GROMACS .gro file of C-alpha atoms in nm:
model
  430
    1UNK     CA    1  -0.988  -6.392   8.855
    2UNK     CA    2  -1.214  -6.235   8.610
    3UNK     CA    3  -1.074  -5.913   8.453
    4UNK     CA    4  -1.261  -5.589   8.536
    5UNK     CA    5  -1.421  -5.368   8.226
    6UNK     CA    6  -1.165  -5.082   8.302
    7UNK     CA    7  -0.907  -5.358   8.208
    8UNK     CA    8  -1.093  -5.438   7.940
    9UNK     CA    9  -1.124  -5.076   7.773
   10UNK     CA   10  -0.776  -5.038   7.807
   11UNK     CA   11  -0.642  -5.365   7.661
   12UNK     CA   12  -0.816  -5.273   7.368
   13UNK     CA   13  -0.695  -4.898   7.339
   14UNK     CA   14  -0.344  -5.063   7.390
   15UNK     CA   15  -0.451  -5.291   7.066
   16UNK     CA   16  -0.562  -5.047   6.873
   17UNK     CA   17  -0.291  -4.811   6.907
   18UNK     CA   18  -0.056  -5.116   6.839
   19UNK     CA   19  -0.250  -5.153   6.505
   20UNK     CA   20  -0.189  -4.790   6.402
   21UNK     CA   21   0.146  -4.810   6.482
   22UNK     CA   22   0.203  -5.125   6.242
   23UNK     CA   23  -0.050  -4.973   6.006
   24UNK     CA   24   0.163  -4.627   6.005
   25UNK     CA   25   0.501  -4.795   5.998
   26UNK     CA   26   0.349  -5.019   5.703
   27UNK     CA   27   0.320  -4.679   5.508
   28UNK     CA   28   0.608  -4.547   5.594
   29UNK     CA   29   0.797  -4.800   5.467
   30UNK     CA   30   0.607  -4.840   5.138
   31UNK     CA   31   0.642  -4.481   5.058
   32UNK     CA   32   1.013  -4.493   5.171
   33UNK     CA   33   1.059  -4.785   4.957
   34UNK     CA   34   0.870  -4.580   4.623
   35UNK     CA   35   1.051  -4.291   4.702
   36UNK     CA   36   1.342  -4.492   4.696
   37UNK     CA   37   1.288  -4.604   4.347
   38UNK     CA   38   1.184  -4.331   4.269
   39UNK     CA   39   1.537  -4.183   4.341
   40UNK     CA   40   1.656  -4.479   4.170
   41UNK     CA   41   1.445  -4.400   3.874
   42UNK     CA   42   1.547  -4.001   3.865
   43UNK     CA   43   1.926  -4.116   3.877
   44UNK     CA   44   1.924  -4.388   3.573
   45UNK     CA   45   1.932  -4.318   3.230
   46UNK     CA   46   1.597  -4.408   3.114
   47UNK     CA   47   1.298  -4.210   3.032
   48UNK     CA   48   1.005  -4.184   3.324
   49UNK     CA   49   0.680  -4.381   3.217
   50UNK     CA   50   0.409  -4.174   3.058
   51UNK     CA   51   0.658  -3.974   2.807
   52UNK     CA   52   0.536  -3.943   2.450
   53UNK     CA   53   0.688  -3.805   2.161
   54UNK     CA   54   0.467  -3.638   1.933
   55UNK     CA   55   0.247  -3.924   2.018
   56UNK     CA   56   0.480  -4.201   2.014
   57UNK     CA   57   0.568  -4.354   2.357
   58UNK     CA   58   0.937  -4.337   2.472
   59UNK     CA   59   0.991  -4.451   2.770
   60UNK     CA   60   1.177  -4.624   2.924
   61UNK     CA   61   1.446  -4.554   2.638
   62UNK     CA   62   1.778  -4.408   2.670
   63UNK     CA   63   1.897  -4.114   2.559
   64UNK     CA   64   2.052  -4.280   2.235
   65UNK     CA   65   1.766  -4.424   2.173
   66UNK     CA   66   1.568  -4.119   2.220
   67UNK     CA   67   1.769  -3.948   1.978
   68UNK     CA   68   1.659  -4.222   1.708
   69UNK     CA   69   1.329  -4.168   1.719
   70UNK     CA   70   1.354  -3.770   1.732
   71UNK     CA   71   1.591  -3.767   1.490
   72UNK     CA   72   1.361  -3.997   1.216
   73UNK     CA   73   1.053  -3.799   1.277
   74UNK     CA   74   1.236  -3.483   1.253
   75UNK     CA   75   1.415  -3.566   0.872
   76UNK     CA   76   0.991  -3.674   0.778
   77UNK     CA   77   0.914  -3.298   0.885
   78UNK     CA   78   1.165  -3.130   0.670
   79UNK     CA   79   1.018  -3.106   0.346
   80UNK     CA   80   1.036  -2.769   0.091
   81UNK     CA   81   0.784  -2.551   0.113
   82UNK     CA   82   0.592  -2.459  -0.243
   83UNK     CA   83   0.453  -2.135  -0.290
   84UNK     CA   84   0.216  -2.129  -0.613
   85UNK     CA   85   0.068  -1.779  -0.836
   86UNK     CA   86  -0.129  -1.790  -1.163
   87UNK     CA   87   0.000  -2.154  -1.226
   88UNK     CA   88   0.380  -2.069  -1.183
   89UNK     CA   89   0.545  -2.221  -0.847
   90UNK     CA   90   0.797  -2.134  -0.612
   91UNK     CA   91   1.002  -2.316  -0.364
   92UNK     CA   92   1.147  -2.264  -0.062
   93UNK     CA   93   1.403  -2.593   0.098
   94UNK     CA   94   1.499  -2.619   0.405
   95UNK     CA   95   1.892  -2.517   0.361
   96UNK     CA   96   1.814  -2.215   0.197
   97UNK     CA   97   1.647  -2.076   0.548
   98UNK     CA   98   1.867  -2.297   0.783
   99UNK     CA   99   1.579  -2.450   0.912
  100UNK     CA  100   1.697  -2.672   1.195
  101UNK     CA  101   1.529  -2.902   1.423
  102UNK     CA  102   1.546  -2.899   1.762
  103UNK     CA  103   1.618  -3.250   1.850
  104UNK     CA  104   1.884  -3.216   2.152
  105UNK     CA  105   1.641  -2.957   2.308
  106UNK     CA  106   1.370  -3.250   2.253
  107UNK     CA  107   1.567  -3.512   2.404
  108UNK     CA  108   1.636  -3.289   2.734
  109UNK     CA  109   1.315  -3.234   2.768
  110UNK     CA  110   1.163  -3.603   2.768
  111UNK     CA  111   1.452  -3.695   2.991
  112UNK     CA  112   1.390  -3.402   3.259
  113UNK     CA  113   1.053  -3.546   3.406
  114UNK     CA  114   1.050  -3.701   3.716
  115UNK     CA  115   1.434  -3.587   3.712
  116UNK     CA  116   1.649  -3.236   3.877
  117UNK     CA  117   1.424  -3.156   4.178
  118UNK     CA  118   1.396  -3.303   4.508
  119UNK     CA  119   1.309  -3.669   4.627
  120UNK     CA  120   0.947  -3.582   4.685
  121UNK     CA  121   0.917  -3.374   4.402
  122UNK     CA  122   1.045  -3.626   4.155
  123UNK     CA  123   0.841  -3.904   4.314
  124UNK     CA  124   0.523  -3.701   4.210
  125UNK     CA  125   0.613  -3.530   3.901
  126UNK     CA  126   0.638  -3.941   3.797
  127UNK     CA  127   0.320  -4.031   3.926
  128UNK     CA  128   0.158  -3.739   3.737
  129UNK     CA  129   0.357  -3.861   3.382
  130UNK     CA  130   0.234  -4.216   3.491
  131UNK     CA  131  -0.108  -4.141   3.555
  132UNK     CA  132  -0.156  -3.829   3.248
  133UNK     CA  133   0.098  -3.874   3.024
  134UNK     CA  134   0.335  -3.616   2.883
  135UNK     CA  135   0.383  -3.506   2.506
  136UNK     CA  136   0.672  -3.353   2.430
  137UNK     CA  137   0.685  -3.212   2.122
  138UNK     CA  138   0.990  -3.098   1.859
  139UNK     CA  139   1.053  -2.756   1.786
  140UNK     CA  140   1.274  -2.570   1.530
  141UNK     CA  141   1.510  -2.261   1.459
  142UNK     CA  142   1.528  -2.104   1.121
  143UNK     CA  143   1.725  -1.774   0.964
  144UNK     CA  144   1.458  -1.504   0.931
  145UNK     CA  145   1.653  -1.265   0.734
  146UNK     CA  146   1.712  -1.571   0.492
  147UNK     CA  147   1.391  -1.651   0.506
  148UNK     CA  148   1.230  -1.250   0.402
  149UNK     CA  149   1.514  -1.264   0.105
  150UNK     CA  150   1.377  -1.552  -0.116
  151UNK     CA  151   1.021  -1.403   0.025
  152UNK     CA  152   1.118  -1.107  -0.157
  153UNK     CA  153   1.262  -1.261  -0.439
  154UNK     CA  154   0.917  -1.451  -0.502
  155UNK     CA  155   0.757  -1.120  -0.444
  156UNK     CA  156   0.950  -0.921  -0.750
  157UNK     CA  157   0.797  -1.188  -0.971
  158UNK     CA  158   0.465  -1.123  -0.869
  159UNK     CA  159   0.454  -0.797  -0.806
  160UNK     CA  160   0.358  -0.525  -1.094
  161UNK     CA  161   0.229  -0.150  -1.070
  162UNK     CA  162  -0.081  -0.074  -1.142
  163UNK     CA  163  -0.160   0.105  -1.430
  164UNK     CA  164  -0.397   0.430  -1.511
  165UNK     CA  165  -0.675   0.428  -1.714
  166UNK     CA  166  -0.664   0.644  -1.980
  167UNK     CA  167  -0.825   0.800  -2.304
  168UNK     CA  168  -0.697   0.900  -2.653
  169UNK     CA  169  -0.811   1.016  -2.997
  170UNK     CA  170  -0.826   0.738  -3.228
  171UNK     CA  171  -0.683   0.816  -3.586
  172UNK     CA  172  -0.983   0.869  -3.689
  173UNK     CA  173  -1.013   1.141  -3.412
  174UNK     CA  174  -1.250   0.967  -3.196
  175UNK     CA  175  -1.228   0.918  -2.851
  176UNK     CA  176  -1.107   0.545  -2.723
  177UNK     CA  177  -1.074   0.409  -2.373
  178UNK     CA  178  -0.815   0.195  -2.259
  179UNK     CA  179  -0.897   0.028  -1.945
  180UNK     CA  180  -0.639   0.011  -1.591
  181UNK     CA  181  -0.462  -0.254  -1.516
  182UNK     CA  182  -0.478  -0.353  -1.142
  183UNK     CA  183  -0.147  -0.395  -0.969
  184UNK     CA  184  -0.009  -0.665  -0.755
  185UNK     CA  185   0.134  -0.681  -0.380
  186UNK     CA  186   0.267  -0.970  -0.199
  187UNK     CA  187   0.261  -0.875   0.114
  188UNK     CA  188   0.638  -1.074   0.234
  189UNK     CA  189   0.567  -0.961   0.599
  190UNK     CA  190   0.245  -1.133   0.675
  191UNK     CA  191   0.371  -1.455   0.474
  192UNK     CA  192   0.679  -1.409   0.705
  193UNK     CA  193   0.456  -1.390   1.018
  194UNK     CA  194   0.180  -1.651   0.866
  195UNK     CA  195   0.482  -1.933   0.832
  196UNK     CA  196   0.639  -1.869   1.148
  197UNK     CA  197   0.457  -2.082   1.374
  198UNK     CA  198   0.471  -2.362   1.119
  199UNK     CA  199   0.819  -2.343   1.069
  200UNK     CA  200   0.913  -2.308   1.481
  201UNK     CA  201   0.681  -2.597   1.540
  202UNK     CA  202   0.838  -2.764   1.285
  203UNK     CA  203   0.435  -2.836   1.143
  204UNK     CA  204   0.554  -2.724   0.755
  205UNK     CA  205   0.221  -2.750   0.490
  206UNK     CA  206   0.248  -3.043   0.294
  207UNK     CA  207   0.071  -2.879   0.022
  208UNK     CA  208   0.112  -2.621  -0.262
  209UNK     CA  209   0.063  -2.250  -0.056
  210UNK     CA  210  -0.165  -2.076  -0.266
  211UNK     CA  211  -0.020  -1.678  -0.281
  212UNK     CA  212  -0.259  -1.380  -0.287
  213UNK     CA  213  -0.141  -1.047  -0.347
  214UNK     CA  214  -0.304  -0.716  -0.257
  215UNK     CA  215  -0.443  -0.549  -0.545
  216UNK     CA  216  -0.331  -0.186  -0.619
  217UNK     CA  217  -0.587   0.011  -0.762
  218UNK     CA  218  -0.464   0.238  -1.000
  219UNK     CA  219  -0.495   0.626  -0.953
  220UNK     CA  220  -0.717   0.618  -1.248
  221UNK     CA  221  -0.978   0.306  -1.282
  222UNK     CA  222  -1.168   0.175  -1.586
  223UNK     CA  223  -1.456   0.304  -1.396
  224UNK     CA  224  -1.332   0.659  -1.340
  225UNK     CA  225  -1.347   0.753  -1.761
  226UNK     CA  226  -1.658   0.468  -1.801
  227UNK     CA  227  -1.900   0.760  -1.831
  228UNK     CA  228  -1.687   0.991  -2.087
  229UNK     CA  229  -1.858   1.042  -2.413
  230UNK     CA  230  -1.743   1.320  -2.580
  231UNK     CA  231  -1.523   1.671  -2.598
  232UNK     CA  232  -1.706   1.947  -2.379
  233UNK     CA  233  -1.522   2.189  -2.432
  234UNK     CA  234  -1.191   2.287  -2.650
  235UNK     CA  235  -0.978   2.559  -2.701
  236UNK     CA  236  -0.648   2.589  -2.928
  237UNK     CA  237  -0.369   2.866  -2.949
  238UNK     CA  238  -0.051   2.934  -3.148
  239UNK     CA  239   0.312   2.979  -3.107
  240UNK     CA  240   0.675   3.003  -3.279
  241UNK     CA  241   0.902   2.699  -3.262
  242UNK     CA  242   1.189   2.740  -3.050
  243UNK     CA  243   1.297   2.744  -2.652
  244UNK     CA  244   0.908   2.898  -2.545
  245UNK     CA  245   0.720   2.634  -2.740
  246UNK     CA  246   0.990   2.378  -2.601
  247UNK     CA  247   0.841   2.489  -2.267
  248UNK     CA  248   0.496   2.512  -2.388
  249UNK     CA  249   0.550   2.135  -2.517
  250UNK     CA  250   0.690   2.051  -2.180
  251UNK     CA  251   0.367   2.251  -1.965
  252UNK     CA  252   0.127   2.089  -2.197
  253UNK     CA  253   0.243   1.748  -2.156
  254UNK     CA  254   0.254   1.771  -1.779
  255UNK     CA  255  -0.176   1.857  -1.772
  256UNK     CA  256  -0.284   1.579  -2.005
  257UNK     CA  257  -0.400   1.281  -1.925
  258UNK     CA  258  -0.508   1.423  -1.583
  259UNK     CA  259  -0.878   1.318  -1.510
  260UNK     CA  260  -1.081   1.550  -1.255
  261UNK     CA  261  -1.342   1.386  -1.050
  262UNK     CA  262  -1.660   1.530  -0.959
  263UNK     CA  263  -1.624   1.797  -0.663
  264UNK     CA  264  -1.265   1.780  -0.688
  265UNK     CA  265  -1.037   2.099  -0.778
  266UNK     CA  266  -0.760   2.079  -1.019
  267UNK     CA  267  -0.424   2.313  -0.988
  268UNK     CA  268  -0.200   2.447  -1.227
  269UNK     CA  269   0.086   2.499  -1.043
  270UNK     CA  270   0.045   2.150  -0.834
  271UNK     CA  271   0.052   1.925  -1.150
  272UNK     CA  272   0.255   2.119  -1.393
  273UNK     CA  273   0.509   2.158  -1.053
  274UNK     CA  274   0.825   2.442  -1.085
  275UNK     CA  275   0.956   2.576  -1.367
  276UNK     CA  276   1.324   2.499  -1.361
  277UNK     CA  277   1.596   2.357  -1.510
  278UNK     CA  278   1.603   2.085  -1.310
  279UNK     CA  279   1.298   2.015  -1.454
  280UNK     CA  280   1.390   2.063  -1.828
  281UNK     CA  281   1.216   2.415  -1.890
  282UNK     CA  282   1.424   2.667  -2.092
  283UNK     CA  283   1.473   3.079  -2.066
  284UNK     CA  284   1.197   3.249  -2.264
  285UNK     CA  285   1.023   3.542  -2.241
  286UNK     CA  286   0.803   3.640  -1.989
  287UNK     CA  287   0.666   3.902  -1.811
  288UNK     CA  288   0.774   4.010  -1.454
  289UNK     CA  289   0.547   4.312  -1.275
  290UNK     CA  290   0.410   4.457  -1.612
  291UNK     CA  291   0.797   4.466  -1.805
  292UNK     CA  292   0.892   4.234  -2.061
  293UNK     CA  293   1.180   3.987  -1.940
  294UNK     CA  294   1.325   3.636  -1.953
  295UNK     CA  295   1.337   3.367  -1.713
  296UNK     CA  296   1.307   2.967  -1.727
  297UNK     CA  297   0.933   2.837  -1.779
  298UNK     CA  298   0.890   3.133  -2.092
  299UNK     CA  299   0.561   3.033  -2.226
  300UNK     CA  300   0.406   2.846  -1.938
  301UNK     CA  301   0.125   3.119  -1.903
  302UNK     CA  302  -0.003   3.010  -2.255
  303UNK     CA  303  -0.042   2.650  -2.135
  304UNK     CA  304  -0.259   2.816  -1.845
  305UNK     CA  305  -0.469   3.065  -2.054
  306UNK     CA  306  -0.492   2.805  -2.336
  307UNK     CA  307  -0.659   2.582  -2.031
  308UNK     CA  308  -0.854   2.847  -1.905
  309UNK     CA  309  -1.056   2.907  -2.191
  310UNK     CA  310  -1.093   2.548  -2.289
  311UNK     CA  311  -1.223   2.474  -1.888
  312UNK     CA  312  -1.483   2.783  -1.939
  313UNK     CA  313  -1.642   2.589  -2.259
  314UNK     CA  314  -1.674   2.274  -2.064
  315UNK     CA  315  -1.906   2.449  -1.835
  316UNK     CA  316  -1.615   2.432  -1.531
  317UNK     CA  317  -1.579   2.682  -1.255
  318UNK     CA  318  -1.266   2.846  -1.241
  319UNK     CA  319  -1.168   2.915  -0.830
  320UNK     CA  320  -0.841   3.099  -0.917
  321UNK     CA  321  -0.734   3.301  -1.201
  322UNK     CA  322  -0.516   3.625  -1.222
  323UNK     CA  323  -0.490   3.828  -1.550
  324UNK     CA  324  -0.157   3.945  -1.704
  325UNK     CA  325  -0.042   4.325  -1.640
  326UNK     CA  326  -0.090   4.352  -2.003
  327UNK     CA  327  -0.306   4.194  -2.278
  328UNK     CA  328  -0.171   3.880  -2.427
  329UNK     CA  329  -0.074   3.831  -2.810
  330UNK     CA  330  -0.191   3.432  -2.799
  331UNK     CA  331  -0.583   3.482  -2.656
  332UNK     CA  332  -0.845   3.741  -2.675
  333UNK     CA  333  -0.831   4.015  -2.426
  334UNK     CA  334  -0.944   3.908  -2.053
  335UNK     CA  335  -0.943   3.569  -2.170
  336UNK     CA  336  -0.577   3.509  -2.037
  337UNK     CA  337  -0.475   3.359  -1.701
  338UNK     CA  338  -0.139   3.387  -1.571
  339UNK     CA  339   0.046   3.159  -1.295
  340UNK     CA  340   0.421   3.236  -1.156
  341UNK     CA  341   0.590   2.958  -0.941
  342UNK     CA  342   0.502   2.960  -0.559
  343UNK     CA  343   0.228   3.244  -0.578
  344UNK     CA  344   0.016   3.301  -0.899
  345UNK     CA  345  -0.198   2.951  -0.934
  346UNK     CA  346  -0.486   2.904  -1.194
  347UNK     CA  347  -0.785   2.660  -1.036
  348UNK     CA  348  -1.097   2.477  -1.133
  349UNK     CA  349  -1.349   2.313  -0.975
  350UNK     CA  350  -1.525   2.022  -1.149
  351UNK     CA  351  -1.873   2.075  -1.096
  352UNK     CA  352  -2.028   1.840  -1.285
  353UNK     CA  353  -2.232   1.572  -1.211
  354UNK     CA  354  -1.922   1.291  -1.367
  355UNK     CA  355  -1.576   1.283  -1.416
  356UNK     CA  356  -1.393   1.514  -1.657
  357UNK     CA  357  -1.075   1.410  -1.832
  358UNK     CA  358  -0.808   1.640  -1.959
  359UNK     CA  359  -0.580   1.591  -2.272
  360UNK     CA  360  -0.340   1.840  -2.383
  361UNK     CA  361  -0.116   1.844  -2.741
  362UNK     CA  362   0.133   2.049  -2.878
  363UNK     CA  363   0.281   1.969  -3.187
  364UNK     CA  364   0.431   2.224  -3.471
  365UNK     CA  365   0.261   2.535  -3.403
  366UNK     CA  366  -0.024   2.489  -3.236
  367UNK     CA  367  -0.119   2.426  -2.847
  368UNK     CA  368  -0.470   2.254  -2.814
  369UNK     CA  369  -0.646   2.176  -2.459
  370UNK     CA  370  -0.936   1.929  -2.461
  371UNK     CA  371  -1.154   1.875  -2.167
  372UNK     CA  372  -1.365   1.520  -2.232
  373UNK     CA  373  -1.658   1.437  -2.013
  374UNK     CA  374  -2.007   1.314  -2.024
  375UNK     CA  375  -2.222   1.513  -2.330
  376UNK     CA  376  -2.557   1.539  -2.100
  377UNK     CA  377  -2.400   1.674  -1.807
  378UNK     CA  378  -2.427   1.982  -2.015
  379UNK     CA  379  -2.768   1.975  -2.079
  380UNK     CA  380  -2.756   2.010  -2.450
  381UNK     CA  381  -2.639   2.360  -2.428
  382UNK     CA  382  -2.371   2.508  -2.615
  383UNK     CA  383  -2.130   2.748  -2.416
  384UNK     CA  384  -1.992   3.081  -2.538
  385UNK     CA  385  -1.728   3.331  -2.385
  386UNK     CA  386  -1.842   3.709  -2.473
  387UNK     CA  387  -1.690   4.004  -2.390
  388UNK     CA  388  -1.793   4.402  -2.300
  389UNK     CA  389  -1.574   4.695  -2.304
  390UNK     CA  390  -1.268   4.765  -2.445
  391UNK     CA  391  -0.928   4.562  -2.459
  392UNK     CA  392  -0.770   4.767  -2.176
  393UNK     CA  393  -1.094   4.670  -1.933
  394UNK     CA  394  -1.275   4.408  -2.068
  395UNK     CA  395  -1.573   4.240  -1.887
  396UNK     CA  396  -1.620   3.874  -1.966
  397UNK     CA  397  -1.968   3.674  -1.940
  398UNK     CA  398  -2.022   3.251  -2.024
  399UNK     CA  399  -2.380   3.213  -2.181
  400UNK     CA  400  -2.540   2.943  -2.212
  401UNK     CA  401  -2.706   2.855  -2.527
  402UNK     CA  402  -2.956   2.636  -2.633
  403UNK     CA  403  -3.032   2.702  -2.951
  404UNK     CA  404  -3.043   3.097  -3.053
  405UNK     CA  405  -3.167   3.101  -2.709
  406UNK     CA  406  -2.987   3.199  -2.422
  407UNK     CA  407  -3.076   2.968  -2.085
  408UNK     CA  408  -2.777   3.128  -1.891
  409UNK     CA  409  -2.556   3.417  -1.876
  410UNK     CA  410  -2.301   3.441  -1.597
  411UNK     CA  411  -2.066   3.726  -1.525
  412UNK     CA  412  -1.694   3.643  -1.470
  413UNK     CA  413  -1.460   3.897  -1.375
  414UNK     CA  414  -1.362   4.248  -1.566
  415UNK     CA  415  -0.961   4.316  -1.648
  416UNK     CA  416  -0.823   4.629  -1.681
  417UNK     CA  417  -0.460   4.597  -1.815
  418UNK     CA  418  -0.168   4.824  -1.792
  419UNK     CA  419   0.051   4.967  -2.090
  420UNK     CA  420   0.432   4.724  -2.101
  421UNK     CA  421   0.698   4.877  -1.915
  422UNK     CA  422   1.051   4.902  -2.022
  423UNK     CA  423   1.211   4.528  -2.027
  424UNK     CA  424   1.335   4.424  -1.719
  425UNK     CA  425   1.755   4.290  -1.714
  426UNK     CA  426   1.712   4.035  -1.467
  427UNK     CA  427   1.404   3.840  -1.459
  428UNK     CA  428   1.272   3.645  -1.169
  429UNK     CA  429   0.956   3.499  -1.272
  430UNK     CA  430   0.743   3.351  -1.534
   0.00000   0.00000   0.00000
């Protein structure tokens, strides 16, 4: 009996569903079977395939094994490091900054692929190590407090302040300029920071470091006095030996060697600073509202005055100035300026096109102020202080010479002093 095509169609459903089933169980028992190694696999004691140590393969090693190999390429790593400055060296080793490496952490980490999750999980995190590979790489662990101290000791050796620029008379009286030095800074911080991935990583240069300091420019550069030629302006008084030319000496050394940019203002009080004992000044006379008195810093005001007059010749402009309550035995009348601690400040502008520099001596007897700058920043004038009125209430005027000729003539201020008051038993002020 011939079979019908309904018979047919189903016969061969029934087939192919037979096949699937014996395809499906096929897979199911291959994958059971890989999974079941790969159990096997994530319970032995060998490294998963596809494991490399900084480029090395290792697996299918054990863990003592392992170790070996992490241990050898960590001891070719540790090396000491070599710092170099201006030809002298430096070195750091190893011990000194308890550099360790990392090799159990290493180890662990080779051996924990494919391992410590479930079947499934393991079974692919193997195929990916098989199929892409896995580096694992060796870290270390160093003392960073260690490591800042011999830093810092490298860093003293290096290091140096700048130092100012400066200008002095020659013995033969002329004017010589000694350049700045430019200081040094190792900056231990950033090192510390630069050599901190190296030394986690383990990655430590194999070459000499090459240092480089900051520099510190000094306060005053070679550049600053490059343009100053010649005394503008001078002025010198006189005094007696003794506690008040002590103070004077003191005063006088505090304002030299002070150099006054263009634009820039200079202050008595600011760079002189108070006049105390704690600073070395003495009890002198002085003069406290219009009596006669004594007080530390006796003599200061003639440092100031002294000053004044010399900063008036170098063509300056004076921004602050205050007269004494009665005329002064050591200048001219209204030719004075007087400055008490905290409140009574003499000022000057440098308005000159360059720098001016400031040197100040007081030896024996006399107290000399010279201002040093650049010679055509005066024109080619000469500079006079004159005077109108009397010596209670005199007017004074700067005039500007050149020649018998006068190109300028400016007005400055008009005193009128008081006659001295009985002398005061306790003085306060300067």
């Amino acid at each position: 009996m011939e079979t019908s095509e309904v018979e047919k169609f189903n016969l061969k459903n029934l087939l192919s569903m037979k096949g699937a089933a014996v395809a499906a169980a096929a897979v199911a028992t291959i994958g059971i079977g890989t999974m079941t190694f790969s159990d096997s696999v994530a319970d032995s004691d060998k490294i998963v395939a596809g494991i490399r140590f900084e480029g090395q393969a290792i697996n299918g090693l054990d863990r003592r094994g392992a170790e070996q190999i992490i241990s050898t390429v960590a001891a070719q790593k540790m090396h000491k490091l070599t710092f170099r400055y201006e030809g002298e060296e430096f070195e750091i080793t190893p011990e000194e900054i308890n550099l360790t490496p990392l090799v159990g952490k290493a180890e662990q980490e080779a051996f924990s692929y494919g391992r410590g999750g479930s079947l499934l999980d393991n079974f692919n995190d193997q195929i990916k190590c098989a199929l892409n590979g896995r580096n694992v790489k060796l870290s270390a662990e160093y003392d960073s407090s260690l490591l800042d101290e011999k830093l810092s000791a490298i860093a003293e050796k290096i290091n140096r302040e700048p130092v100012n620029a400066f200008v002095e008379f020659s013995s033969g009286g002329a004017i010589e300029k000694i350049p700045g030095v430019i200081g040094k800074k190792l900056n231990t911080e950033q090192l510390a920071e630069n050599l901190r991935e190296p030394l986690t990583n383990l990655n430590l240069p194999n070459g000499v470091i090459d240092l480089e300091p900051e520099d510190i420019l000094p306060f005053v550069t070679t550049e600053d006095i490059a343009d100053i030629d010649s005394v503008i302006g001078t002025y010198s008084t006189y005094y007696y030996p003794g506690d008040r030319g002590d103070n004077i000496w003191l005063a006088a050394n505090a304002i030299s060697h002070k150099l006054v940019k263009s634009s820039w203002t200079f202050s008595f009080n600011d760079t002189v600073g108070e006049r105390t004992w704690g600073n070395g000044y003495k009890v002198a006379g002085v003069i406290i509202n219009g009596r006669p008195a004594e007080d530390y810093g006796g003599g200061v005001c003639q440092v100031s005055s002294t000053l004044y007059n010399a900063v008036l010749l170098a063509g300056l402009t004076p921004t602050e100035r205050t007269p004494h309550f009665y005329q002064s035995t050591y200048v001219a009348p209204g030719r004075d300026a007087t400055v008490a601690d905290g409140y009574l400040d003499f000022k000057f502008r440098n308005d000159l096109p360059h720098n001016v520099y400031l040197i100040a001596e007081a030896y024996g007897s006399t107290l000399s102020v010279y201002v040093l700058g650049t010679k055509s920043d005066l024109g080619g004038a000469d500079i006079a202080i004159e005077r109108e009125g009397s010596d209670m209430s005199p007017s004074i005027y700067r005039v500007w010479y050149s020649g018998n000729e006068v190109i300028k003539s400016e007005f400055l201020h008009t005193d009128v002093y008081e006659t001295p008051k009985p002398r005061l038993e306790q003085p306060r002020q300067d």
